[in-house]
PDB file of C-alpha atoms in Angstrom:
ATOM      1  CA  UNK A   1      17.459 -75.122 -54.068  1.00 46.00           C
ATOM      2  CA  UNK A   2      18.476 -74.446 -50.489  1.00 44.00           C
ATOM      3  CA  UNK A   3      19.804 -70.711 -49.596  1.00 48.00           C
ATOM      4  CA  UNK A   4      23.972 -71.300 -48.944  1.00 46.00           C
ATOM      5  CA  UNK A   5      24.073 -70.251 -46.000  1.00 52.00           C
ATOM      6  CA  UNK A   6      21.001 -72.882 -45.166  1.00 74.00           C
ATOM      7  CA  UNK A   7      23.004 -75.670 -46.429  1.00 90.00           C
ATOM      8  CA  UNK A   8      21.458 -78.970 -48.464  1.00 96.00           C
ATOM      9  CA  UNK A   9      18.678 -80.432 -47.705  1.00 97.00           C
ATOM     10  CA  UNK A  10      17.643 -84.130 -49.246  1.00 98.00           C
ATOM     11  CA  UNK A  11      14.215 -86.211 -48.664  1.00 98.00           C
ATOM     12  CA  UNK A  12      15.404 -90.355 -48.889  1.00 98.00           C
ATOM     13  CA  UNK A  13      12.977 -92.421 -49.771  1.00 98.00           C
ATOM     14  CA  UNK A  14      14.971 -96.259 -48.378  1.00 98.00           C
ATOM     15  CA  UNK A  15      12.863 -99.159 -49.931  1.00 97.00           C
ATOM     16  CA  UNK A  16      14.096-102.177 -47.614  1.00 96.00           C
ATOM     17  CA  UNK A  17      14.479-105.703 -49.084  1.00 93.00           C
ATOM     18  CA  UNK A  18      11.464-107.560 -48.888  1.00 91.00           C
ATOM     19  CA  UNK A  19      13.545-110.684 -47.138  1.00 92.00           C
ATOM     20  CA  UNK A  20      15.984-108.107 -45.237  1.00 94.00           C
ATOM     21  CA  UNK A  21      13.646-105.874 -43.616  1.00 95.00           C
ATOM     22  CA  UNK A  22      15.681-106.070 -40.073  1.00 94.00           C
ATOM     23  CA  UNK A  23      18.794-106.537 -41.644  1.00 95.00           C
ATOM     24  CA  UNK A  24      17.844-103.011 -43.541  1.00 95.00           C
ATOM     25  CA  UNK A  25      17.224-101.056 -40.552  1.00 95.00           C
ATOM     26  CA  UNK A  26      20.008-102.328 -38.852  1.00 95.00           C
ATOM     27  CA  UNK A  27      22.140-100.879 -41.834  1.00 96.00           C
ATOM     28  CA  UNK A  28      20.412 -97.532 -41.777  1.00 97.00           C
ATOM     29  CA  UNK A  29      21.179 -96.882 -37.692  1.00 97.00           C
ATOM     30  CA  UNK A  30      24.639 -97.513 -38.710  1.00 97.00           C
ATOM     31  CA  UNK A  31      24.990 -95.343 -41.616  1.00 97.00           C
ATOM     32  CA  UNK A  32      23.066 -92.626 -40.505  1.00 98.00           C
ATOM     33  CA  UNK A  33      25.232 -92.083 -37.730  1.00 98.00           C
ATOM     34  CA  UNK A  34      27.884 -91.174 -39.678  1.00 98.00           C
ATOM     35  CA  UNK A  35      26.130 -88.150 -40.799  1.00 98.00           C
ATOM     36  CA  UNK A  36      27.973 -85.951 -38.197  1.00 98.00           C
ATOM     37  CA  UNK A  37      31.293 -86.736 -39.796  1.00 97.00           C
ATOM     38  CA  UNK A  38      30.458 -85.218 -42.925  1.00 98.00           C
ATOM     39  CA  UNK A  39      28.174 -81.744 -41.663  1.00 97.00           C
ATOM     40  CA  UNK A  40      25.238 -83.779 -41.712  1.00 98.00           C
ATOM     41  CA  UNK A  41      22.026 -84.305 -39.674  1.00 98.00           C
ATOM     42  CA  UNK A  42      19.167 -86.865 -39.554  1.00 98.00           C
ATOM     43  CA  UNK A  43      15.862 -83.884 -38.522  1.00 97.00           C
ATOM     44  CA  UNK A  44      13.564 -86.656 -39.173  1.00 98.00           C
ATOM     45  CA  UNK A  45      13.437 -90.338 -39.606  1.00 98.00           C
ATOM     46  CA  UNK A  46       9.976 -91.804 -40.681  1.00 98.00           C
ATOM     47  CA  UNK A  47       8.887 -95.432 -41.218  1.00 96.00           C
ATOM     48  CA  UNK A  48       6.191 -96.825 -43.158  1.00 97.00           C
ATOM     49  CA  UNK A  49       3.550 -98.927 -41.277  1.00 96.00           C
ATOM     50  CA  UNK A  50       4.718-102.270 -42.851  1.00 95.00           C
ATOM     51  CA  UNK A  51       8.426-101.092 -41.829  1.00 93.00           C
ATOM     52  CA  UNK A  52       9.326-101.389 -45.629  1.00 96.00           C
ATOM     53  CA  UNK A  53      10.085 -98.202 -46.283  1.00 97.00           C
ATOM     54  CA  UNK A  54      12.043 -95.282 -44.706  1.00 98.00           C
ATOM     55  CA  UNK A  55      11.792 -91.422 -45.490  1.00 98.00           C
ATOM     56  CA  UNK A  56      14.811 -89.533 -43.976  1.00 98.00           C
ATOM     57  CA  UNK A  57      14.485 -86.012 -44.215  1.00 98.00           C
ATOM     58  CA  UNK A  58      18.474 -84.494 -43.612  1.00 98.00           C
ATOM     59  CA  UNK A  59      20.317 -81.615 -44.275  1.00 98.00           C
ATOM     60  CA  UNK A  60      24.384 -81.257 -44.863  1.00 98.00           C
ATOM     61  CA  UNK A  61      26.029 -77.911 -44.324  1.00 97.00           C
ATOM     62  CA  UNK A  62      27.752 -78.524 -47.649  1.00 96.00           C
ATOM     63  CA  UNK A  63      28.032 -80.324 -51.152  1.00 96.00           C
ATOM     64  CA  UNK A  64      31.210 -81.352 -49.937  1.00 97.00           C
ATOM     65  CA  UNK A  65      29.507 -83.217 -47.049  1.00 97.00           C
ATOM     66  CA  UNK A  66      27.280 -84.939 -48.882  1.00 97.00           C
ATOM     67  CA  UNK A  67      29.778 -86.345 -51.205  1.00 97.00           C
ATOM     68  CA  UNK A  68      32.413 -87.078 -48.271  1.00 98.00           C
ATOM     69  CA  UNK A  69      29.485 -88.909 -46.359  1.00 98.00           C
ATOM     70  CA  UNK A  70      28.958 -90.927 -49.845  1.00 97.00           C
ATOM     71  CA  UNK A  71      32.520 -91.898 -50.237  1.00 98.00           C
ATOM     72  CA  UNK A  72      32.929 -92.612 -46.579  1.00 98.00           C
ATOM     73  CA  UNK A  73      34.722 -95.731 -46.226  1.00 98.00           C
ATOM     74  CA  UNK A  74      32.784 -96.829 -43.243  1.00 97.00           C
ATOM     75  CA  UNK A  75      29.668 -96.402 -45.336  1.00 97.00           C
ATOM     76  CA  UNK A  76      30.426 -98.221 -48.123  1.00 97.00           C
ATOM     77  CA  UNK A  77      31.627-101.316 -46.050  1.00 97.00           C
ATOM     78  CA  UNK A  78      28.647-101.775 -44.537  1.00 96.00           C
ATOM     79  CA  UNK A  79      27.326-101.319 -47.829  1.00 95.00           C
ATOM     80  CA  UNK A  80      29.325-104.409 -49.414  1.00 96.00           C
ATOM     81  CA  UNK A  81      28.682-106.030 -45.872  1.00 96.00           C
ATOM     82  CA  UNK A  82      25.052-106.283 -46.565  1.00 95.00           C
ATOM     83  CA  UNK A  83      25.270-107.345 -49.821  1.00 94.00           C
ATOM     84  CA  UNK A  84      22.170-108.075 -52.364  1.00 91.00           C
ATOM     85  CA  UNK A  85      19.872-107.093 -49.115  1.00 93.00           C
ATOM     86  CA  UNK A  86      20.861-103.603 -48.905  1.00 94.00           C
ATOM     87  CA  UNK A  87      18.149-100.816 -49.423  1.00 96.00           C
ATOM     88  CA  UNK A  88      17.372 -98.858 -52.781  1.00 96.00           C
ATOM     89  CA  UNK A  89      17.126 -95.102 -51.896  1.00 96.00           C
ATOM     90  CA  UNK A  90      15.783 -92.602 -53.758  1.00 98.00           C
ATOM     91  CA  UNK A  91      17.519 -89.172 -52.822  1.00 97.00           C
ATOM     92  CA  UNK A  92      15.355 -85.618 -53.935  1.00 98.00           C
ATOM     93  CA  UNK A  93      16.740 -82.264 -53.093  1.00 97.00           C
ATOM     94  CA  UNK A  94      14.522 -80.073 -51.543  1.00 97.00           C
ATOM     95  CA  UNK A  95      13.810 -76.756 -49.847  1.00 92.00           C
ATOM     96  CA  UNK A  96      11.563 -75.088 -47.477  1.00 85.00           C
ATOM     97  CA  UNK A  97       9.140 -72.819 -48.493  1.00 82.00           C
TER      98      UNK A  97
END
């Protein structure tokens, strides 16, 4: 686990719908900038070479911000805005070594 003072910081692994792959991105640019609200930050933002998948590397200042920037209402429209073609994200904790 991260040092507090260091903050949280998460690996995503975003597995985009096979049939949605630009509607996917498309969602990701908008929900990943509303990191900032919540104490967040994207450091890195990798895609595979078929554009399938996405690893997000990010860190939150807080818990707190991670769970605001889950419940954010903004977020979860453009969740139920995308519908069955919305990406399946695995989320790891992490820390550096």
């Amino acid at each position: 686990m991260s040092a507090p003072d260091e903050g949280l910081l998460l690996v995503a692994v975003v597995d985009l719908a096979p049939d949605a792959v630009d509607a996917g991105h498309r969602y990701e640019d908008a929900v990943l900038g509303l990191l900032g609200r919540h104490g967040g930050r994207l450091e890195r933002r990798l895609h595979s070479t078929d554009e399938r998948t996405e690893v997000h590397l990010i860190r939150f200042a807080s818990r707190a911000g991670l769970a605001g920037f889950l419940a954010d209402p903004d977020r979860l429209a453009q969740r139920a805005a995308i519908g069955d073609a919305a990406p399946t994200t695995r989320v790891i904790e992490v820390h550096d070594r």
